[in-house]
Coordinates of C-alpha atoms and ligand atoms in Angstrom, one line a residue:
X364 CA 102.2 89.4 126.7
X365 CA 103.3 90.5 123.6
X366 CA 100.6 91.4 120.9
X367 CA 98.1 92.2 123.9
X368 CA 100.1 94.2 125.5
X369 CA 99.1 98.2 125.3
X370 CA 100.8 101.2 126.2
X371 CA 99.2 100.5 129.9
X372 CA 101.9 101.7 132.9
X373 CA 101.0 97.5 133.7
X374 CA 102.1 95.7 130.4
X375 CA 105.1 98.7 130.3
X376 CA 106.1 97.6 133.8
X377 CA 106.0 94.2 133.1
X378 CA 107.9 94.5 129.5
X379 CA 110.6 96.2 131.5
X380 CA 110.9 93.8 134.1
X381 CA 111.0 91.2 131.3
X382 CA 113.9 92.7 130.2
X383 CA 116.1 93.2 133.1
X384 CA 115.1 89.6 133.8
X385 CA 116.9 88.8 129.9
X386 CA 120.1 86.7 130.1
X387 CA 123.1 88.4 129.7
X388 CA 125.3 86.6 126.5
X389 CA 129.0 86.9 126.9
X390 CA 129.9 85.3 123.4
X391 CA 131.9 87.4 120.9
X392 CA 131.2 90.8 121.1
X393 CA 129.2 91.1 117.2
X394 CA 127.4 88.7 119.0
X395 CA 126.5 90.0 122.5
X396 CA 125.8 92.9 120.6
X397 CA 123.4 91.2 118.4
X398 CA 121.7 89.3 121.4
X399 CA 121.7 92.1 124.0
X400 CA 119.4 94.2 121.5
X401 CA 117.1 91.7 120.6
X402 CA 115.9 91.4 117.0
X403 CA 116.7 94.9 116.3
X404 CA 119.6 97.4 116.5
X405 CA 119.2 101.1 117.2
X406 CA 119.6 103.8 115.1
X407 CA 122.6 104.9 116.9
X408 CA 124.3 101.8 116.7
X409 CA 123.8 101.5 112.8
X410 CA 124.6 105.1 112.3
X411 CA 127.8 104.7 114.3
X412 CA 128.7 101.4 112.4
X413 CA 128.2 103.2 109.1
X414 CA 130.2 106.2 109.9
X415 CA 133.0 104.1 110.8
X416 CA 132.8 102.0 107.9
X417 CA 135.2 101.6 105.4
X418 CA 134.3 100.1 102.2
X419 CA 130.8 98.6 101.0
X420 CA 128.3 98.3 103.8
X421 CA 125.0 96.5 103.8
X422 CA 122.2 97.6 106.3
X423 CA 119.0 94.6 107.0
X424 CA 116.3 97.2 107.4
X425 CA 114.1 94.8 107.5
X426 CA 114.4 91.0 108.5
X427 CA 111.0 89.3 108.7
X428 CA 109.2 86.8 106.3
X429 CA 105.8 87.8 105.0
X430 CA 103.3 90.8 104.9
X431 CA 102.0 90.8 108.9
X432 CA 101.9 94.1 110.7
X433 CA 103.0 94.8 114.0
X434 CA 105.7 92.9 114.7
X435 CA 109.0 93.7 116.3
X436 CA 111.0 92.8 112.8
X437 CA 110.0 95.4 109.5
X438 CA 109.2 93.2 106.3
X439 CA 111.6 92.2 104.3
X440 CA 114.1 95.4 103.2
X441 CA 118.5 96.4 102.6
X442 CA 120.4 99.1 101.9
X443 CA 124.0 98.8 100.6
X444 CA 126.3 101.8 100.7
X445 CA 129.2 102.2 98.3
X446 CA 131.4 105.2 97.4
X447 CA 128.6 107.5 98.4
X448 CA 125.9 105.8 96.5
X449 CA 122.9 103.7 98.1
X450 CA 121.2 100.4 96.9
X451 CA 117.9 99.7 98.1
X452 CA 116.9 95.9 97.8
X453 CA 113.0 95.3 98.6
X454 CA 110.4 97.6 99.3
X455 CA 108.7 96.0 102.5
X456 CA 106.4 97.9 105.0
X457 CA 109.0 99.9 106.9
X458 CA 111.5 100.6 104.3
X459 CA 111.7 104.3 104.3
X460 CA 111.5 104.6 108.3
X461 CA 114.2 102.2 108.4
X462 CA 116.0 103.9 105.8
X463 CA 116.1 107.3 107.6
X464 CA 116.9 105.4 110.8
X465 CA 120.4 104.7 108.8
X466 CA 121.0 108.3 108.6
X467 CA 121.7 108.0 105.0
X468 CA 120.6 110.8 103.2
X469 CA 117.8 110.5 100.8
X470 CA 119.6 112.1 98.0
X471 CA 122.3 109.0 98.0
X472 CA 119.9 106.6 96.6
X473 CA 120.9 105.8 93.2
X474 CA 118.6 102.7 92.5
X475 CA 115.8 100.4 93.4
X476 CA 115.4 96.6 92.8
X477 CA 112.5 94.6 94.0
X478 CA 112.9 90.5 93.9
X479 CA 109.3 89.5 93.8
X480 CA 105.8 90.9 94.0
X481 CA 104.7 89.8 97.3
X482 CA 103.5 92.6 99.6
X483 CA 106.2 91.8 102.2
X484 CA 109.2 92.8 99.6
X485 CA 107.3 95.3 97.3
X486 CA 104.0 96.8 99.2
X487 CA 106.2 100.8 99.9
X488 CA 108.1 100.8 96.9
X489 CA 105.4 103.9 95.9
X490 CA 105.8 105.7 99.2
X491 CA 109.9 105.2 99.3
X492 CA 109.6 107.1 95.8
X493 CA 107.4 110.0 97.3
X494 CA 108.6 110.1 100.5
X495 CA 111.7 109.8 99.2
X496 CA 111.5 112.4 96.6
X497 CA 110.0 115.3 99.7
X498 CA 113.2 114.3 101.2
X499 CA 115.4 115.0 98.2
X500 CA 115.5 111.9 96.2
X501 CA 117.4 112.4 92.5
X502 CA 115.0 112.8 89.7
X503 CA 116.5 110.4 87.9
X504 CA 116.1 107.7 90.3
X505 CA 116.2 104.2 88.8
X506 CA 114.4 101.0 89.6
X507 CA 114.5 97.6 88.6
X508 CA 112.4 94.3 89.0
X509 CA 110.2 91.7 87.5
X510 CA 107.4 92.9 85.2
X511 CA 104.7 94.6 85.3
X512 CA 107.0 97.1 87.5
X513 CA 106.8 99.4 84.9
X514 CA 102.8 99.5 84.8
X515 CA 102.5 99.8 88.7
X516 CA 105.2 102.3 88.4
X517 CA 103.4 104.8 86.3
X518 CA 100.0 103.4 88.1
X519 CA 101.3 104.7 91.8
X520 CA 102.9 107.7 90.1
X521 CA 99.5 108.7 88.2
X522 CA 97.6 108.1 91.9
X523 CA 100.0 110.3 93.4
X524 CA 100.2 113.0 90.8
X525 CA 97.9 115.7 92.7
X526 CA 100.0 115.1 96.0
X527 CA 103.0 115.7 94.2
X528 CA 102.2 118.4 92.3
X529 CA 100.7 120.4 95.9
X530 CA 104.0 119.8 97.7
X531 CA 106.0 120.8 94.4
X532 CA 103.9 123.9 93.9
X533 CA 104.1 124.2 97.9
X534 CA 107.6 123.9 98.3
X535 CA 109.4 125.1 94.7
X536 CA 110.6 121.7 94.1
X537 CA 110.9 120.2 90.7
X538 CA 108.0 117.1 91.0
X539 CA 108.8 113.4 90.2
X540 CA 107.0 113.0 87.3
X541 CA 108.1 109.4 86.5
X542 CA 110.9 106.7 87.9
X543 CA 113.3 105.2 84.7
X544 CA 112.5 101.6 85.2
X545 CA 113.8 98.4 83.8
X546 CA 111.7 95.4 84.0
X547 CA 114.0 91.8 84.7
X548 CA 112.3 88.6 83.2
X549 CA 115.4 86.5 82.9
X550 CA 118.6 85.6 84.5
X551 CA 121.8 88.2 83.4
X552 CA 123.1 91.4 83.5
X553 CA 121.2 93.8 85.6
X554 CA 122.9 97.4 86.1
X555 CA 126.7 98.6 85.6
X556 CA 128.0 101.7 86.6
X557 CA 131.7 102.5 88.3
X558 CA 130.6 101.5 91.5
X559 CA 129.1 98.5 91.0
X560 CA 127.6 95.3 88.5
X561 CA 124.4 93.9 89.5
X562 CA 123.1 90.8 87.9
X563 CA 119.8 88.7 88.9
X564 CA 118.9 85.4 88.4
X565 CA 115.2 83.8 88.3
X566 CA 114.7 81.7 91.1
X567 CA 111.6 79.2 92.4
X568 CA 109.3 81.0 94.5
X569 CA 106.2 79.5 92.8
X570 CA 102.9 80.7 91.9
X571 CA 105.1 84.3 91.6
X572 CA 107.2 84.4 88.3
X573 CA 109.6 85.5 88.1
X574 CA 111.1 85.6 91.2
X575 CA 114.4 87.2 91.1
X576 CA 117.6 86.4 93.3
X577 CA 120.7 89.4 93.0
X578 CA 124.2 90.0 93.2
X579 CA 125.8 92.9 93.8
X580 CA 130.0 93.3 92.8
X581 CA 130.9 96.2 94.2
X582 CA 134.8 96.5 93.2
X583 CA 135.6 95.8 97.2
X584 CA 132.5 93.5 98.1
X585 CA 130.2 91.0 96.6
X586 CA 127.3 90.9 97.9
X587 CA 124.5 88.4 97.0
X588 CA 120.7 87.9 98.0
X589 CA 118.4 84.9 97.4
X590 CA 115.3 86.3 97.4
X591 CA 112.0 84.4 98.6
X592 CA 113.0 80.4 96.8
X593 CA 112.7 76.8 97.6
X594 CA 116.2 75.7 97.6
X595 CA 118.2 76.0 94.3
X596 CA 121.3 75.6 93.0
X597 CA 121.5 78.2 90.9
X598 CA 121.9 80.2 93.7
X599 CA 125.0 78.8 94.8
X600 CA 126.4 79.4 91.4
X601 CA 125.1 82.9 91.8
X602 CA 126.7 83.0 95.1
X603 CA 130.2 81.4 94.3
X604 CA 132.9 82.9 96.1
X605 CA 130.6 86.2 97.2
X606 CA 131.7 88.0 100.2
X607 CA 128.3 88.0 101.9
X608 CA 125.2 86.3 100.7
X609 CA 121.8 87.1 102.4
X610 CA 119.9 83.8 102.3
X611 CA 115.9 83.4 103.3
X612 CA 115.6 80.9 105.9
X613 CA 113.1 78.7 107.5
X614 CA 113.3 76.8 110.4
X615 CA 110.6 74.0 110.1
X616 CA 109.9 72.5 113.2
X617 CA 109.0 76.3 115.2
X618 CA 107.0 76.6 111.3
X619 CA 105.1 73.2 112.3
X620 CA 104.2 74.8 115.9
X621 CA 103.3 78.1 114.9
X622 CA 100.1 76.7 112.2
X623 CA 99.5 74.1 114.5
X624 CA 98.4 76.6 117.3
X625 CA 96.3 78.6 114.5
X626 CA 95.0 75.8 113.3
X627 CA 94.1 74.6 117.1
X628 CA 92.5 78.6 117.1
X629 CA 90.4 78.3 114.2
X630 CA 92.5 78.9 111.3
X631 CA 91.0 77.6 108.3
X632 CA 94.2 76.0 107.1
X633 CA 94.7 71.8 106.5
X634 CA 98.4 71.2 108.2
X635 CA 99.8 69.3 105.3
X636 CA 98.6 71.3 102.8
X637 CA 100.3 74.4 104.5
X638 CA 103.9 72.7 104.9
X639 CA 103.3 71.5 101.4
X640 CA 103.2 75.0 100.4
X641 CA 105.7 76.2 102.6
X642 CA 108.3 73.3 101.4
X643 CA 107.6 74.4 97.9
X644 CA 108.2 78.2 98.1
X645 CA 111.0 78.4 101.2
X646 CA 114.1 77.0 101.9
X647 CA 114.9 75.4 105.1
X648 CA 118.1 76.2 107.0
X649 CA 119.6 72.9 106.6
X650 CA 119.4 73.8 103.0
X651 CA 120.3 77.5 103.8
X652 CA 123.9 75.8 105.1
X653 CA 124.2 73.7 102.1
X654 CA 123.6 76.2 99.9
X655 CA 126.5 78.7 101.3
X656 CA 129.0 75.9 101.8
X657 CA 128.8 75.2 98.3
X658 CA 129.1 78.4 97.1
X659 CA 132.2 79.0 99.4
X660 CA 130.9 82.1 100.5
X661 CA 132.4 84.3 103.6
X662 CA 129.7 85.2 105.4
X663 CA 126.4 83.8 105.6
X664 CA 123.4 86.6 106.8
X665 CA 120.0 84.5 107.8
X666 CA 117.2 86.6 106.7
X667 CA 113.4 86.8 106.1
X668 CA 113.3 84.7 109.3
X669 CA 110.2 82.0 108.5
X670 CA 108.3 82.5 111.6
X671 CA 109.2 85.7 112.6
X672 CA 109.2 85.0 116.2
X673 CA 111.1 86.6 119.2
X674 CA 111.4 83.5 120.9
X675 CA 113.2 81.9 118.7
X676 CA 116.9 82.4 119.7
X677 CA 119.8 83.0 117.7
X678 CA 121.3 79.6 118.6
X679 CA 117.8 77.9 117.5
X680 CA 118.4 80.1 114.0
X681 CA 122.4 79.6 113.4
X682 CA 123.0 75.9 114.6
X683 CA 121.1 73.2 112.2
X684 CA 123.0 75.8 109.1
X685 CA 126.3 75.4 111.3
X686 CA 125.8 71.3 110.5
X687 CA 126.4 72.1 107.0
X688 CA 128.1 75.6 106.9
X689 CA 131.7 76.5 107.7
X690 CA 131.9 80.4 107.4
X691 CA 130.8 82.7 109.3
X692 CA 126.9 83.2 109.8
X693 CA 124.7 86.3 111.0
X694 CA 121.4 86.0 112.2
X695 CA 120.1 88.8 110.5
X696 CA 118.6 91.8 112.8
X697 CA 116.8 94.6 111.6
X698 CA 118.8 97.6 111.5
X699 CA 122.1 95.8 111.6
X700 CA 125.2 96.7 109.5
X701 CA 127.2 94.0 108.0
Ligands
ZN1702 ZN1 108.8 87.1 101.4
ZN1703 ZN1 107.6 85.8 98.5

């Protein structure tokens, strides 16, 4: 149903019916929470959590692997929010809808870091900076990420120029001329300021270099993300003792099913050589539990879900990292405020 399914009264009816026809979870209440909206929470519900936050809060705007469309996960996007002052991490399709969903306003974004150029983590980086900016965005927005960052920076903002310039003449708004960037080769010292010290570290994600896994110390959380990487200790030393880390996560054998049906439709796509690929730039979630017991983290968040698929259930995600992990874990969902 889903995919085909159009805006008919038939495939509505039947969606619906689907859902009454949904198990009802009675776990803990995060949880039944979690499960009772599917892969996604509202805007009301992340709204609500964030107003009643205290401290550093981190929203998944978006929770899905790779750059395909239509799906009922964004691409892969965060926000954290800390003493007034938001963090975006990744630039996947959906960012700035999902950011707006938050309620956050636009003018709270301090900064912009990118892990990697794929599309699904950098492809509306340029639109976040000129929707964004329409929505009152600070001039002196920052951004930071792997080279040439800088050179599509100016690129997009060059492309864009006449746009701007209408809606600034339009609207008596200063334009955004240009975005202070800092391009990250190497593993080190990111960012400071009173809130918070962000540091990065290079990790495998191969042919892309470099790849860039981040930690966030804000003075009440530490938050950490792998980025897109086979699995790598120098993550877990990144990660040591962090209050959250956000860890990609494949689960292999709904991986092997899904290119085995496109293969069986026609893909043009040799098994082996697929999983070969997929081994080399992913981390499976055995790995993923490894990988956070070592580090002694708090809480573990699954993210970039590798496949991407409703079906899978949360139980399916959380229990071959539960073999090997001991805190607490979070199958990401997009929206959701941890
Ligand atoms: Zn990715
Ligand atoms: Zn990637």
């Amino acid at each position: 149903m889903k995919g085909a399914s159009g805006p008919s009264n038939l495939s509505r009816r039947s969606l619906l019916a689907g859902m009454a026809a949904a198990p009802i979870v009675t776990a803990t209440t995060e949880q039944s929470l979690a499960q009772a909206t599917g892969p996604r929470w509202t805007p009301q519900q992340a709204q609500a959590a964030l107003k009643d936050a205290k401290g550093t809060k981190l929203v998944l705007l978006g929770t899905a692997a790779g750059p395909v469309p239509g799906r009922s996960r964004e691409m892969t996007s965060h926000v954290m929010l800390s003493n007034g002052s938001a963090y975006v991490l990744d630039c996947g399709m959906g960012v700035t809808n999902q950011f707006a969903r938050t309620g956050i306003p636009f003018n709270m974004l301090n900064s912009i870091f990118i892990t990697h150029h794929h599309a699904d983590h950098n492809i509306e980086y340029g639109p976040l900076l000129i929707v964004g900016w329409i929505q009152g965005l600070p001039l002196n927005i920052r951004a930071f990420g792997p080279p040439p960052l800088k050179q599509m920076t100016e690129d997009f903002m060059r492309a864009y120029k006449q746009t701007v310039d209408f809606w600034a003449e339009d609207f008596h708004m200063k334009p955004l001329t240009s975005v202070n960037v800092q391009e990250i080769s190497a593993a080190g010292p990111v960012m400071q300021n009173d809130d918070v010290k962000v540091s990065a570290i290079v990790v495998e994600h191969p042919p892309v270099k470099p790849a860039l896994g981040y930690r966030f110390d804000f003075k009440d959380r530490s938050i950490a993300f792998s980025g897109d990487t086979a699995p790598l200790e120098a993550v877990a030393k990144m990660a040591k003792g962090a209050d959250v880390l956000v860890h990609e996560t494949m689960y292999l054998p709904a991986v092997e099913k899904y290119i085995k049906g496109q293969i069986a439709q026609g893909r043009p796509v040799k098994f082996e050589a697929f999983m070969d690929h997929m081994k080399a730039d992913h981390t499976p979630s055995e790995d993923v539990g490894r990988i956070a017991q070592e580090a002694g983290v708090k809480t573990l968040v699954l993210s970039h879900l590798t496949p991407a698929i409703d079906s899978i259930t949360d139980d399916t995600w959380r229990e071959p990292v539960a073999k090997y992990f001991k805190g607490e874990i979070i199958v990401g969902k997009d929206l959701m405020v941890v």
